[in-house]
PDB file of C-alpha atoms in Angstrom:
ATOM      1  CA  TYR A 244       3.734 122.206  83.770  1.00  0.00           C
ATOM      2  CA  LEU A 245       6.085 123.567  81.569  1.00  0.00           C
ATOM      3  CA  PRO A 246       8.951 121.548  81.195  1.00  0.00           C
ATOM      4  CA  LEU A 247      12.229 122.978  80.157  1.00  0.00           C
ATOM      5  CA  VAL A 248      13.419 119.948  77.695  1.00  0.00           C
ATOM      6  CA  ASP A 249      15.451 119.800  74.903  1.00  0.00           C
ATOM      7  CA  ASN A 250      15.887 117.822  71.586  1.00  0.00           C
ATOM      8  CA  THR A 251      11.848 116.654  71.991  1.00  0.00           C
ATOM      9  CA  ARG A 252       9.056 116.549  69.690  1.00  0.00           C
ATOM     10  CA  TYR A 253       5.438 116.683  70.388  1.00  0.00           C
ATOM     11  CA  HIS A 254       3.109 115.192  68.105  1.00  0.00           C
ATOM     12  CA  TYR A 255      -1.096 115.770  69.234  1.00  0.00           C
ATOM     13  CA  GLU A 256      -3.398 114.087  66.698  1.00  0.00           C
ATOM     14  CA  GLY A 257      -6.485 115.455  66.300  1.00  0.00           C
ATOM     15  CA  GLU A 258      -9.981 115.616  65.536  1.00  0.00           C
ATOM     16  CA  GLY A 259     -12.892 118.635  63.618  1.00  0.00           C
ATOM     17  CA  ASN A 260     -10.000 120.241  61.734  1.00  0.00           C
ATOM     18  CA  GLU A 261      -7.569 119.723  58.886  1.00  0.00           C
ATOM     19  CA  TYR A 262      -5.105 122.164  60.934  1.00  0.00           C
ATOM     20  CA  ALA A 263      -6.036 120.382  64.645  1.00  0.00           C
ATOM     21  CA  THR A 264      -3.160 117.783  63.896  1.00  0.00           C
ATOM     22  CA  PHE A 265       0.838 119.029  64.759  1.00  0.00           C
ATOM     23  CA  ASP A 266       4.045 118.580  65.912  1.00  0.00           C
ATOM     24  CA  VAL A 267       5.767 120.475  68.679  1.00  0.00           C
ATOM     25  CA  TYR A 268       9.526 120.740  68.046  1.00  0.00           C
ATOM     26  CA  VAL A 269      11.652 122.647  71.359  1.00  0.00           C
ATOM     27  CA  ASP A 270      13.943 125.762  69.277  1.00  0.00           C
ATOM     28  CA  TYR A 271      15.997 126.907  71.895  1.00  0.00           C
ATOM     29  CA  VAL A 272      15.605 126.777  76.123  1.00  0.00           C
ATOM     30  CA  THR A 273      16.882 129.340  78.820  1.00  0.00           C
ATOM     31  CA  LYS A 274      16.913 128.721  82.608  1.00  0.00           C
ATOM     32  CA  ASP A 275      13.517 129.579  82.701  1.00  0.00           C
ATOM     33  CA  THR A 276      12.194 130.354  78.648  1.00  0.00           C
ATOM     34  CA  ILE A 277      11.338 127.368  76.362  1.00  0.00           C
ATOM     35  CA  GLN A 278      10.870 128.699  72.506  1.00  0.00           C
ATOM     36  CA  LEU A 279       8.492 126.481  70.871  1.00  0.00           C
ATOM     37  CA  ARG A 280       7.725 126.120  67.351  1.00  0.00           C
ATOM     38  CA  THR A 281       3.993 124.217  66.051  1.00  0.00           C
ATOM     39  CA  ASN A 282       3.942 123.428  62.601  1.00  0.00           C
ATOM     40  CA  ASN A 283       0.197 122.050  61.724  1.00  0.00           C
ATOM     41  CA  GLY A 284       0.930 121.594  57.842  1.00  0.00           C
ATOM     42  CA  GLY A 285      -0.095 124.565  57.193  1.00  0.00           C
ATOM     43  CA  SER A 286       1.826 127.260  58.506  1.00  0.00           C
ATOM     44  CA  GLU A 287       4.354 127.710  62.006  1.00  0.00           C
ATOM     45  CA  ILE A 288       3.914 129.058  64.955  1.00  0.00           C
ATOM     46  CA  VAL A 289       6.543 130.204  67.285  1.00  0.00           C
ATOM     47  CA  GLN A 290       6.490 130.971  71.038  1.00  0.00           C
ATOM     48  CA  VAL A 291       7.986 131.870  74.060  1.00  0.00           C
ATOM     49  CA  PHE A 292       7.187 130.899  77.452  1.00  0.00           C
ATOM     50  CA  LYS A 293       8.415 131.789  80.580  1.00  0.00           C
ATOM     51  CA  LYS A 294       8.388 130.542  84.422  1.00  0.00           C
ATOM     52  CA  ASN A 295       8.073 133.570  87.399  1.00  0.00           C
ATOM     53  CA  SER A 296       7.807 132.875  90.670  1.00  0.00           C
ATOM     54  CA  ASP A 297       3.901 132.081  90.732  1.00  0.00           C
ATOM     55  CA  ASN A 298       2.928 131.250  86.960  1.00  0.00           C
ATOM     56  CA  ILE A 299       3.782 130.866  83.405  1.00  0.00           C
ATOM     57  CA  THR A 300       3.240 133.366  80.781  1.00  0.00           C
ATOM     58  CA  ARG A 301       3.379 133.640  76.879  1.00  0.00           C
ATOM     59  CA  ASN A 302       5.588 136.039  76.749  1.00  0.00           C
ATOM     60  CA  LEU A 303       6.074 136.073  72.450  1.00  0.00           C
ATOM     61  CA  PHE A 304       3.730 134.786  70.092  1.00  0.00           C
ATOM     62  CA  ARG A 305       4.569 135.272  66.066  1.00  0.00           C
ATOM     63  CA  GLY A 306       2.427 133.253  63.291  1.00  0.00           C
ATOM     64  CA  GLU A 307       3.979 132.339  59.574  1.00  0.00           C
ATOM     65  CA  VAL A 308       7.787 132.019  61.041  1.00  0.00           C
ATOM     66  CA  TYR A 309       9.483 129.488  58.805  1.00  0.00           C
ATOM     67  CA  TYR A 310      13.395 130.555  59.608  1.00  0.00           C
ATOM     68  CA  ARG A 311      14.715 129.649  63.359  1.00  0.00           C
ATOM     69  CA  GLU A 312      15.824 132.734  65.279  1.00  0.00           C
ATOM     70  CA  ASN A 313      16.340 132.817  68.752  1.00  0.00           C
ATOM     71  CA  LEU A 314      13.786 135.140  70.269  1.00  0.00           C
ATOM     72  CA  THR A 315      13.694 133.567  74.321  1.00  0.00           C
ATOM     73  CA  SER A 316      14.490 137.431  75.068  1.00  0.00           C
ATOM     74  CA  LYS A 317      12.331 139.181  73.112  1.00  0.00           C
ATOM     75  CA  GLU A 318       8.327 140.345  74.582  1.00  0.00           C
ATOM     76  CA  ASP A 319       5.683 141.183  73.275  1.00  0.00           C
ATOM     77  CA  ALA A 320       3.816 144.139  74.484  1.00  0.00           C
ATOM     78  CA  ASP A 321       0.713 141.967  75.902  1.00  0.00           C
ATOM     79  CA  LYS A 322       1.539 138.883  77.502  1.00  0.00           C
ATOM     80  CA  ASP A 323      -0.552 136.349  78.293  1.00  0.00           C
ATOM     81  CA  ILE A 324      -0.822 134.018  81.412  1.00  0.00           C
ATOM     82  CA  ILE A 325      -1.361 130.568  81.207  1.00  0.00           C
ATOM     83  CA  LEU A 326      -1.560 129.175  84.624  1.00  0.00           C
ATOM     84  CA  LYS A 327      -0.861 130.509  87.583  1.00  0.00           C
ATOM     85  CA  ASP A 328      -0.556 129.888  91.581  1.00  0.00           C
ATOM     86  CA  PRO A 329      -2.766 129.058  93.111  1.00  0.00           C
ATOM     87  CA  ILE A 330      -3.694 125.784  91.472  1.00  0.00           C
ATOM     88  CA  GLN A 331      -7.177 125.081  92.688  1.00  0.00           C
ATOM     89  CA  VAL A 332     -10.633 125.148  90.692  1.00  0.00           C
ATOM     90  CA  GLY A 333     -12.053 129.042  90.882  1.00  0.00           C
ATOM     91  CA  ASN A 334      -8.396 130.749  90.285  1.00  0.00           C
ATOM     92  CA  SER A 335      -8.844 133.445  87.329  1.00  0.00           C
ATOM     93  CA  TRP A 336      -7.312 136.014  85.155  1.00  0.00           C
ATOM     94  CA  THR A 337      -7.812 138.130  82.263  1.00  0.00           C
ATOM     95  CA  LEU A 338      -5.780 137.502  79.268  1.00  0.00           C
ATOM     96  CA  SER A 339      -5.212 140.643  76.941  1.00  0.00           C
ATOM     97  CA  ASP A 340      -7.867 141.083  75.190  1.00  0.00           C
ATOM     98  CA  GLY A 341     -10.332 140.449  77.607  1.00  0.00           C
ATOM     99  CA  SER A 342     -10.922 136.934  77.616  1.00  0.00           C
ATOM    100  CA  LYS A 343     -10.971 135.176  80.937  1.00  0.00           C
ATOM    101  CA  SER A 344      -9.205 132.282  81.878  1.00  0.00           C
ATOM    102  CA  GLU A 345     -10.221 129.986  85.031  1.00  0.00           C
ATOM    103  CA  ILE A 346      -9.247 127.139  86.462  1.00  0.00           C
ATOM    104  CA  THR A 347     -11.941 124.194  85.804  1.00  0.00           C
ATOM    105  CA  GLY A 348     -10.440 120.998  87.595  1.00  0.00           C
ATOM    106  CA  ILE A 349      -7.835 119.592  88.927  1.00  0.00           C
ATOM    107  CA  GLU A 350      -6.788 116.183  88.717  1.00  0.00           C
ATOM    108  CA  VAL A 351      -8.886 114.999  86.098  1.00  0.00           C
ATOM    109  CA  LYS A 352      -8.294 112.480  84.024  1.00  0.00           C
ATOM    110  CA  ILE A 353      -7.766 112.602  79.802  1.00  0.00           C
ATOM    111  CA  GLU A 354      -6.788 109.402  78.079  1.00  0.00           C
ATOM    112  CA  THR A 355      -4.361 109.163  75.688  1.00  0.00           C
ATOM    113  CA  SER A 356      -2.357 106.509  73.642  1.00  0.00           C
ATOM    114  CA  LEU A 357       0.373 107.198  75.854  1.00  0.00           C
ATOM    115  CA  GLY A 358      -1.724 106.255  78.962  1.00  0.00           C
ATOM    116  CA  THR A 359      -3.992 108.415  81.471  1.00  0.00           C
ATOM    117  CA  TYR A 360      -3.154 111.530  82.622  1.00  0.00           C
ATOM    118  CA  HIS A 361      -4.096 113.281  85.422  1.00  0.00           C
ATOM    119  CA  THR A 362      -3.864 117.324  84.654  1.00  0.00           C
ATOM    120  CA  VAL A 363      -5.227 120.784  85.647  1.00  0.00           C
ATOM    121  CA  GLU A 364      -7.748 121.448  83.248  1.00  0.00           C
ATOM    122  CA  VAL A 365      -7.713 125.692  82.268  1.00  0.00           C
ATOM    123  CA  THR A 366     -10.974 127.198  80.682  1.00  0.00           C
ATOM    124  CA  THR A 367     -10.613 130.442  78.970  1.00  0.00           C
ATOM    125  CA  THR A 368     -14.238 132.210  77.680  1.00  0.00           C
ATOM    126  CA  THR A 369     -13.605 134.321  74.371  1.00  0.00           C
ATOM    127  CA  ASP A 370     -16.737 135.767  71.884  1.00  0.00           C
ATOM    128  CA  GLN A 371     -15.818 133.182  70.034  1.00  0.00           C
ATOM    129  CA  GLY A 372     -16.287 130.053  72.676  1.00  0.00           C
ATOM    130  CA  LYS A 373     -14.714 127.978  74.938  1.00  0.00           C
ATOM    131  CA  VAL A 374     -11.076 126.982  74.691  1.00  0.00           C
ATOM    132  CA  LYS A 375     -10.021 124.332  77.268  1.00  0.00           C
ATOM    133  CA  GLU A 376      -6.412 122.884  77.758  1.00  0.00           C
ATOM    134  CA  TYR A 377      -5.315 120.790  79.939  1.00  0.00           C
ATOM    135  CA  PHE A 378      -1.744 120.368  81.851  1.00  0.00           C
ATOM    136  CA  ALA A 379      -0.122 116.909  83.367  1.00  0.00           C
ATOM    137  CA  LYS A 380       3.011 117.590  85.259  1.00  0.00           C
ATOM    138  CA  ASP A 381       6.130 117.006  83.658  1.00  0.00           C
ATOM    139  CA  ILE A 382       4.717 116.733  80.589  1.00  0.00           C
ATOM    140  CA  GLY A 383       3.264 119.914  79.671  1.00  0.00           C
ATOM    141  CA  LEU A 384      -0.195 119.928  77.624  1.00  0.00           C
ATOM    142  CA  VAL A 385      -1.825 117.011  77.190  1.00  0.00           C
ATOM    143  CA  LYS A 386      -5.164 117.579  75.392  1.00  0.00           C
ATOM    144  CA  LEU A 387      -6.512 120.971  74.080  1.00  0.00           C
ATOM    145  CA  VAL A 388     -10.334 121.294  72.944  1.00  0.00           C
ATOM    146  CA  TYR A 389     -12.193 124.337  70.653  1.00  0.00           C
ATOM    147  CA  LEU A 390     -15.807 124.690  71.370  1.00  0.00           C
ATOM    148  CA  ASP A 391     -18.359 126.508  70.061  1.00  0.00           C
ATOM    149  CA  ASP A 392     -21.867 126.194  69.121  1.00  0.00           C
ATOM    150  CA  ASP A 393     -21.593 123.734  66.310  1.00  0.00           C
ATOM    151  CA  THR A 394     -17.702 122.503  66.505  1.00  0.00           C
ATOM    152  CA  THR A 395     -15.700 121.057  68.428  1.00  0.00           C
ATOM    153  CA  ILE A 396     -12.110 120.916  67.688  1.00  0.00           C
ATOM    154  CA  THR A 397      -9.469 118.466  69.760  1.00  0.00           C
ATOM    155  CA  SER A 398      -5.406 118.150  69.835  1.00  0.00           C
ATOM    156  CA  THR A 399      -4.077 115.209  72.100  1.00  0.00           C
ATOM    157  CA  LEU A 400      -0.831 114.644  73.105  1.00  0.00           C
ATOM    158  CA  SER A 401       0.187 111.115  71.591  1.00  0.00           C
ATOM    159  CA  LYS A 402       3.464 110.618  71.272  1.00  0.00           C
ATOM    160  CA  ILE A 403       6.764 112.222  72.944  1.00  0.00           C
ATOM    161  CA  ASP A 404       9.704 111.998  70.293  1.00  0.00           C
ATOM    162  CA  LYS A 405      13.455 112.479  72.523  1.00  0.00           C
ATOM    163  CA  ASN A 406      16.318 113.526  70.303  1.00  0.00           C
ATOM    164  CA  GLN A 407      14.697 115.075  67.696  1.00  0.00           C
ATOM    165  CA  ALA A 408      15.936 117.835  66.224  1.00  0.00           C
ATOM    166  CA  LEU A 409      14.122 120.016  64.145  1.00  0.00           C
ATOM    167  CA  VAL A 410      14.791 119.579  60.122  1.00  0.00           C
ATOM    168  CA  GLN A 411      14.413 122.025  57.437  1.00  0.00           C
ATOM    169  CA  THR A 412      14.357 121.980  53.861  1.00  0.00           C
ATOM    170  CA  ILE A 413      16.501 125.017  53.044  1.00  0.00           C
ATOM    171  CA  ARG A 414      16.957 126.639  48.970  1.00  0.00           C
ATOM    172  CA  PHE A 415      20.950 127.714  48.533  1.00  0.00           C
ATOM    173  CA  PHE A 416      22.054 130.033  45.635  1.00  0.00           C
ATOM    174  CA  TYR A 417      25.126 129.536  43.786  1.00  0.00           C
ATOM    175  CA  PRO A 418      26.549 131.112  40.783  1.00  0.00           C
ATOM    176  CA  ASP A 419      27.495 128.328  38.514  1.00  0.00           C
ATOM    177  CA  LYS A 420      30.566 127.329  37.424  1.00  0.00           C
ATOM    178  CA  ASN A 421      31.376 129.793  34.244  1.00  0.00           C
ATOM    179  CA  MET A 422      29.619 132.602  36.243  1.00  0.00           C
ATOM    180  CA  GLU A 423      27.289 133.790  34.056  1.00  0.00           C
ATOM    181  CA  ASN A 424      23.488 132.522  35.819  1.00  0.00           C
ATOM    182  CA  ILE A 425      22.645 131.657  39.391  1.00  0.00           C
ATOM    183  CA  ILE A 426      22.142 127.917  40.252  1.00  0.00           C
ATOM    184  CA  TYR A 427      19.906 126.219  43.405  1.00  0.00           C
ATOM    185  CA  HIS A 428      20.375 123.264  45.781  1.00  0.00           C
ATOM    186  CA  ASP A 429      17.756 122.686  48.496  1.00  0.00           C
ATOM    187  CA  LYS A 430      19.748 121.180  51.125  1.00  0.00           C
ATOM    188  CA  GLU A 431      18.548 119.189  54.694  1.00  0.00           C
ATOM    189  CA  VAL A 432      19.639 121.019  57.587  1.00  0.00           C
ATOM    190  CA  THR A 433      19.255 119.288  61.396  1.00  0.00           C
ATOM    191  CA  PHE A 434      19.275 122.293  63.868  1.00  0.00           C
ATOM    192  CA  LYS A 435      18.929 121.063  67.666  1.00  0.00           C
ATOM    193  CA  THR A 436      17.587 122.535  70.413  1.00  0.00           C
ATOM    194  CA  ASN A 437      20.138 125.921  71.305  1.00  0.00           C
ATOM    195  CA  ASP A 438      22.090 125.421  67.743  1.00  0.00           C
ATOM    196  CA  ILE A 439      23.072 128.136  66.423  1.00  0.00           C
ATOM    197  CA  SER A 440      21.233 129.299  63.134  1.00  0.00           C
ATOM    198  CA  LYS A 441      23.619 131.260  61.242  1.00  0.00           C
ATOM    199  CA  MET A 442      26.642 129.120  62.360  1.00  0.00           C
ATOM    200  CA  MET A 443      24.602 125.957  60.857  1.00  0.00           C
ATOM    201  CA  LEU A 444      23.098 127.963  57.570  1.00  0.00           C
ATOM    202  CA  GLU A 445      27.186 129.017  57.044  1.00  0.00           C
ATOM    203  CA  ARG A 446      28.108 125.289  57.808  1.00  0.00           C
ATOM    204  CA  ALA A 447      25.938 124.286  55.282  1.00  0.00           C
ATOM    205  CA  TYR A 448      26.087 126.759  52.650  1.00  0.00           C
ATOM    206  CA  LYS A 449      30.319 126.099  52.628  1.00  0.00           C
ATOM    207  CA  ASN A 450      29.418 122.367  52.209  1.00  0.00           C
ATOM    208  CA  ILE A 451      28.696 122.769  47.763  1.00  0.00           C
ATOM    209  CA  GLU A 452      27.313 119.360  46.867  1.00  0.00           C
ATOM    210  CA  LYS A 453      26.969 120.505  42.965  1.00  0.00           C
ATOM    211  CA  ASP A 454      29.931 120.071  40.084  1.00  0.00           C
ATOM    212  CA  ASN A 455      28.598 122.788  38.229  1.00  0.00           C
ATOM    213  CA  ALA A 456      28.636 125.249  41.528  1.00  0.00           C
ATOM    214  CA  SER A 457      31.382 128.436  42.397  1.00  0.00           C
ATOM    215  CA  PRO A 458      31.678 129.090  45.989  1.00  0.00           C
ATOM    216  CA  VAL A 459      29.662 131.498  47.801  1.00  0.00           C
ATOM    217  CA  ILE A 460      31.141 132.411  51.454  1.00  0.00           C
ATOM    218  CA  PRO A 461      35.132 131.151  51.334  1.00  0.00           C
ATOM    219  CA  GLU A 462      36.228 129.148  53.658  1.00  0.00           C
ATOM    220  CA  LYS A 463      37.726 131.229  56.452  1.00  0.00           C
ATOM    221  CA  ALA A 464      34.946 134.174  55.868  1.00  0.00           C
ATOM    222  CA  ASN A 465      32.582 134.043  58.935  1.00  0.00           C
ATOM    223  CA  ILE A 466      28.826 135.226  59.138  1.00  0.00           C
ATOM    224  CA  LEU A 467      29.226 137.575  62.346  1.00  0.00           C
ATOM    225  CA  SER A 468      25.270 138.071  63.143  1.00  0.00           C
ATOM    226  CA  LEU A 469      21.605 137.128  60.724  1.00  0.00           C
ATOM    227  CA  TYR A 470      18.768 138.115  62.418  1.00  0.00           C
ATOM    228  CA  LEU A 471      15.424 139.989  60.732  1.00  0.00           C
ATOM    229  CA  ASN A 472      14.996 143.393  61.849  1.00  0.00           C
ATOM    230  CA  LYS A 473      12.115 145.869  62.817  1.00  0.00           C
ATOM    231  CA  ASP A 474      11.816 147.053  59.138  1.00  0.00           C
ATOM    232  CA  GLY A 475      11.393 143.474  57.607  1.00  0.00           C
ATOM    233  CA  ALA A 476      14.880 143.070  56.469  1.00  0.00           C
ATOM    234  CA  VAL A 477      17.361 140.618  56.961  1.00  0.00           C
ATOM    235  CA  TYR A 478      21.020 142.061  58.542  1.00  0.00           C
ATOM    236  CA  ILE A 479      23.702 139.839  57.715  1.00  0.00           C
ATOM    237  CA  ASP A 480      26.828 140.621  58.950  1.00  0.00           C
ATOM    238  CA  PHE A 481      30.000 139.056  57.074  1.00  0.00           C
ATOM    239  CA  SER A 482      33.492 138.713  58.463  1.00  0.00           C
ATOM    240  CA  LYS A 483      36.555 140.636  56.167  1.00  0.00           C
ATOM    241  CA  GLU A 484      37.503 137.402  54.768  1.00  0.00           C
ATOM    242  CA  LEU A 485      34.574 137.752  52.295  1.00  0.00           C
ATOM    243  CA  VAL A 486      36.088 140.199  50.644  1.00  0.00           C
ATOM    244  CA  THR A 487      39.824 139.478  51.133  1.00  0.00           C
ATOM    245  CA  GLN A 488      38.855 135.648  49.782  1.00  0.00           C
ATOM    246  CA  MET A 489      36.444 136.674  47.179  1.00  0.00           C
ATOM    247  CA  ASN A 490      38.282 135.543  44.143  1.00  0.00           C
ATOM    248  CA  ALA A 491      36.002 136.602  41.407  1.00  0.00           C
ATOM    249  CA  GLY A 492      35.903 139.925  38.424  1.00  0.00           C
ATOM    250  CA  SER A 493      32.695 142.459  38.661  1.00  0.00           C
ATOM    251  CA  GLY A 494      30.758 140.552  37.200  1.00  0.00           C
ATOM    252  CA  GLY A 495      31.196 137.047  39.290  1.00  0.00           C
ATOM    253  CA  GLU A 496      31.097 139.585  42.394  1.00  0.00           C
ATOM    254  CA  ASN A 497      28.075 140.739  41.579  1.00  0.00           C
ATOM    255  CA  LEU A 498      26.332 137.058  41.404  1.00  0.00           C
ATOM    256  CA  ILE A 499      27.738 136.188  44.880  1.00  0.00           C
ATOM    257  CA  LEU A 500      26.282 138.886  46.377  1.00  0.00           C
ATOM    258  CA  GLN A 501      22.697 138.142  44.682  1.00  0.00           C
ATOM    259  CA  SER A 502      23.487 134.616  45.531  1.00  0.00           C
ATOM    260  CA  ILE A 503      23.598 135.650  49.184  1.00  0.00           C
ATOM    261  CA  VAL A 504      20.540 137.630  49.881  1.00  0.00           C
ATOM    262  CA  ASN A 505      18.745 135.393  47.321  1.00  0.00           C
ATOM    263  CA  THR A 506      19.398 132.784  50.086  1.00  0.00           C
ATOM    264  CA  PHE A 507      18.754 134.713  53.287  1.00  0.00           C
ATOM    265  CA  GLY A 508      15.956 136.621  51.925  1.00  0.00           C
ATOM    266  CA  ASN A 509      13.820 133.791  50.990  1.00  0.00           C
ATOM    267  CA  TYR A 510      14.788 132.007  54.096  1.00  0.00           C
ATOM    268  CA  TYR A 511      13.047 134.665  56.130  1.00  0.00           C
ATOM    269  CA  GLY A 512      10.620 135.028  53.073  1.00  0.00           C
ATOM    270  CA  VAL A 513      10.893 139.215  52.873  1.00  0.00           C
ATOM    271  CA  GLU A 514      12.714 141.063  49.653  1.00  0.00           C
ATOM    272  CA  LYS A 515      15.141 143.303  50.620  1.00  0.00           C
ATOM    273  CA  VAL A 516      18.823 142.153  52.478  1.00  0.00           C
ATOM    274  CA  TYR A 517      21.330 144.638  54.788  1.00  0.00           C
ATOM    275  CA  LEU A 518      25.032 143.294  54.142  1.00  0.00           C
ATOM    276  CA  THR A 519      27.713 144.627  55.865  1.00  0.00           C
ATOM    277  CA  VAL A 520      31.296 143.640  56.436  1.00  0.00           C
ATOM    278  CA  ASP A 521      32.539 143.906  60.003  1.00  0.00           C
ATOM    279  CA  ASN A 522      29.293 145.836  60.799  1.00  0.00           C
ATOM    280  CA  LYS A 523      30.333 148.570  58.205  1.00  0.00           C
ATOM    281  CA  PRO A 524      28.937 148.449  54.585  1.00  0.00           C
ATOM    282  CA  TYR A 525      30.272 146.530  52.409  1.00  0.00           C
ATOM    283  CA  GLU A 526      33.101 147.915  50.051  1.00  0.00           C
ATOM    284  CA  SER A 527      34.925 146.048  48.019  1.00  0.00           C
ATOM    285  CA  GLY A 528      37.780 147.188  44.631  1.00  0.00           C
ATOM    286  CA  HIS A 529      33.910 146.894  42.677  1.00  0.00           C
ATOM    287  CA  ILE A 530      31.045 147.740  44.632  1.00  0.00           C
ATOM    288  CA  VAL A 531      30.554 150.269  47.148  1.00  0.00           C
ATOM    289  CA  LEU A 532      27.324 150.344  49.295  1.00  0.00           C
ATOM    290  CA  GLU A 533      26.274 152.968  51.103  1.00  0.00           C
ATOM    291  CA  LYS A 534      25.378 153.082  54.357  1.00  0.00           C
ATOM    292  CA  GLY A 535      21.650 151.530  55.235  1.00  0.00           C
ATOM    293  CA  GLU A 536      21.456 150.685  51.427  1.00  0.00           C
ATOM    294  CA  LYS A 537      19.886 147.381  51.304  1.00  0.00           C
ATOM    295  CA  LEU A 538      19.790 144.635  48.410  1.00  0.00           C
ATOM    296  CA  LYS A 539      16.995 142.663  46.789  1.00  0.00           C
ATOM    297  CA  VAL A 540      15.822 139.977  46.132  1.00  0.00           C
ATOM    298  CA  ASP A 541      16.334 138.782  42.097  1.00  0.00           C
ATOM    299  CA  MET A 542      15.201 136.301  40.625  1.00  0.00           C
ATOM    300  CA  GLU A 543      16.088 137.052  36.997  1.00  0.00           C
ATOM    301  CA  LYS A 544      19.254 135.031  36.596  1.00  0.00           C
ATOM    302  CA  VAL A 545      18.380 132.446  38.404  1.00  0.00           C
ATOM    303  CA  ILE A 546      17.780 129.078  36.426  1.00  0.00           C
ATOM    304  CA  ASP A 547      16.709 125.492  37.356  1.00  0.00           C
TER     305      ASP A 547
END
């Protein structure tokens, strides 16, 4: 009921709400976990599900996540069971918020544009109403129904696209040729399941497609690590070639660092970036940063 597949997009057609129609992409897969990204046109949600010996749990839920990062090893303080053995009517469990989930049907027929599925029906009762989820073997979630006193909202699986990657439009910032201002270029970056984000972003950043843009990351420099820290700042560590192969004066160096900060701060949706080189505070002949000193996203010198 939780197929661990890669490079797949599931499309759900909705009724009753503008966000009931959504797409689900597979970000990452391990031997027992899968990280799914849901895009309903208004926001993106990332969830990590895990197969255990007798149940499936949702280990992590993150709303408003527009960046791509491997979170399969992370867990929320409160994990919820999605489905558990035995698969029989009446089997129930309690969620972290006190709601009760129960298997209320097996071999329930669900009609979709892809055909008829025989599903397990799980009903969750909350203070606001009921949620019914229908799971099919080797497919996963086939239908989702929200019920309250006045409203019924449904989302039904209508399409499964194989060999489908996630495509994000990302804004990369560069100093201009005159090293006076910062310009930007919006690029489409394609992520297949289990692609390493830092490598894909580095490759896209180095590929300069505008004649009036100056390089930011030298060809032999690499991003060694990249992640959103608990303090709400992006942490990015470069190899030493960022400094040793940077051919710029003090003014140009400032623009290069600001371009990096703007790019990754903007991608992660935060205001501060902690930039290090070989896991040490950034230091060059012109600029020295203190340990723990963070740089701020600043669009003052950015021109269209």
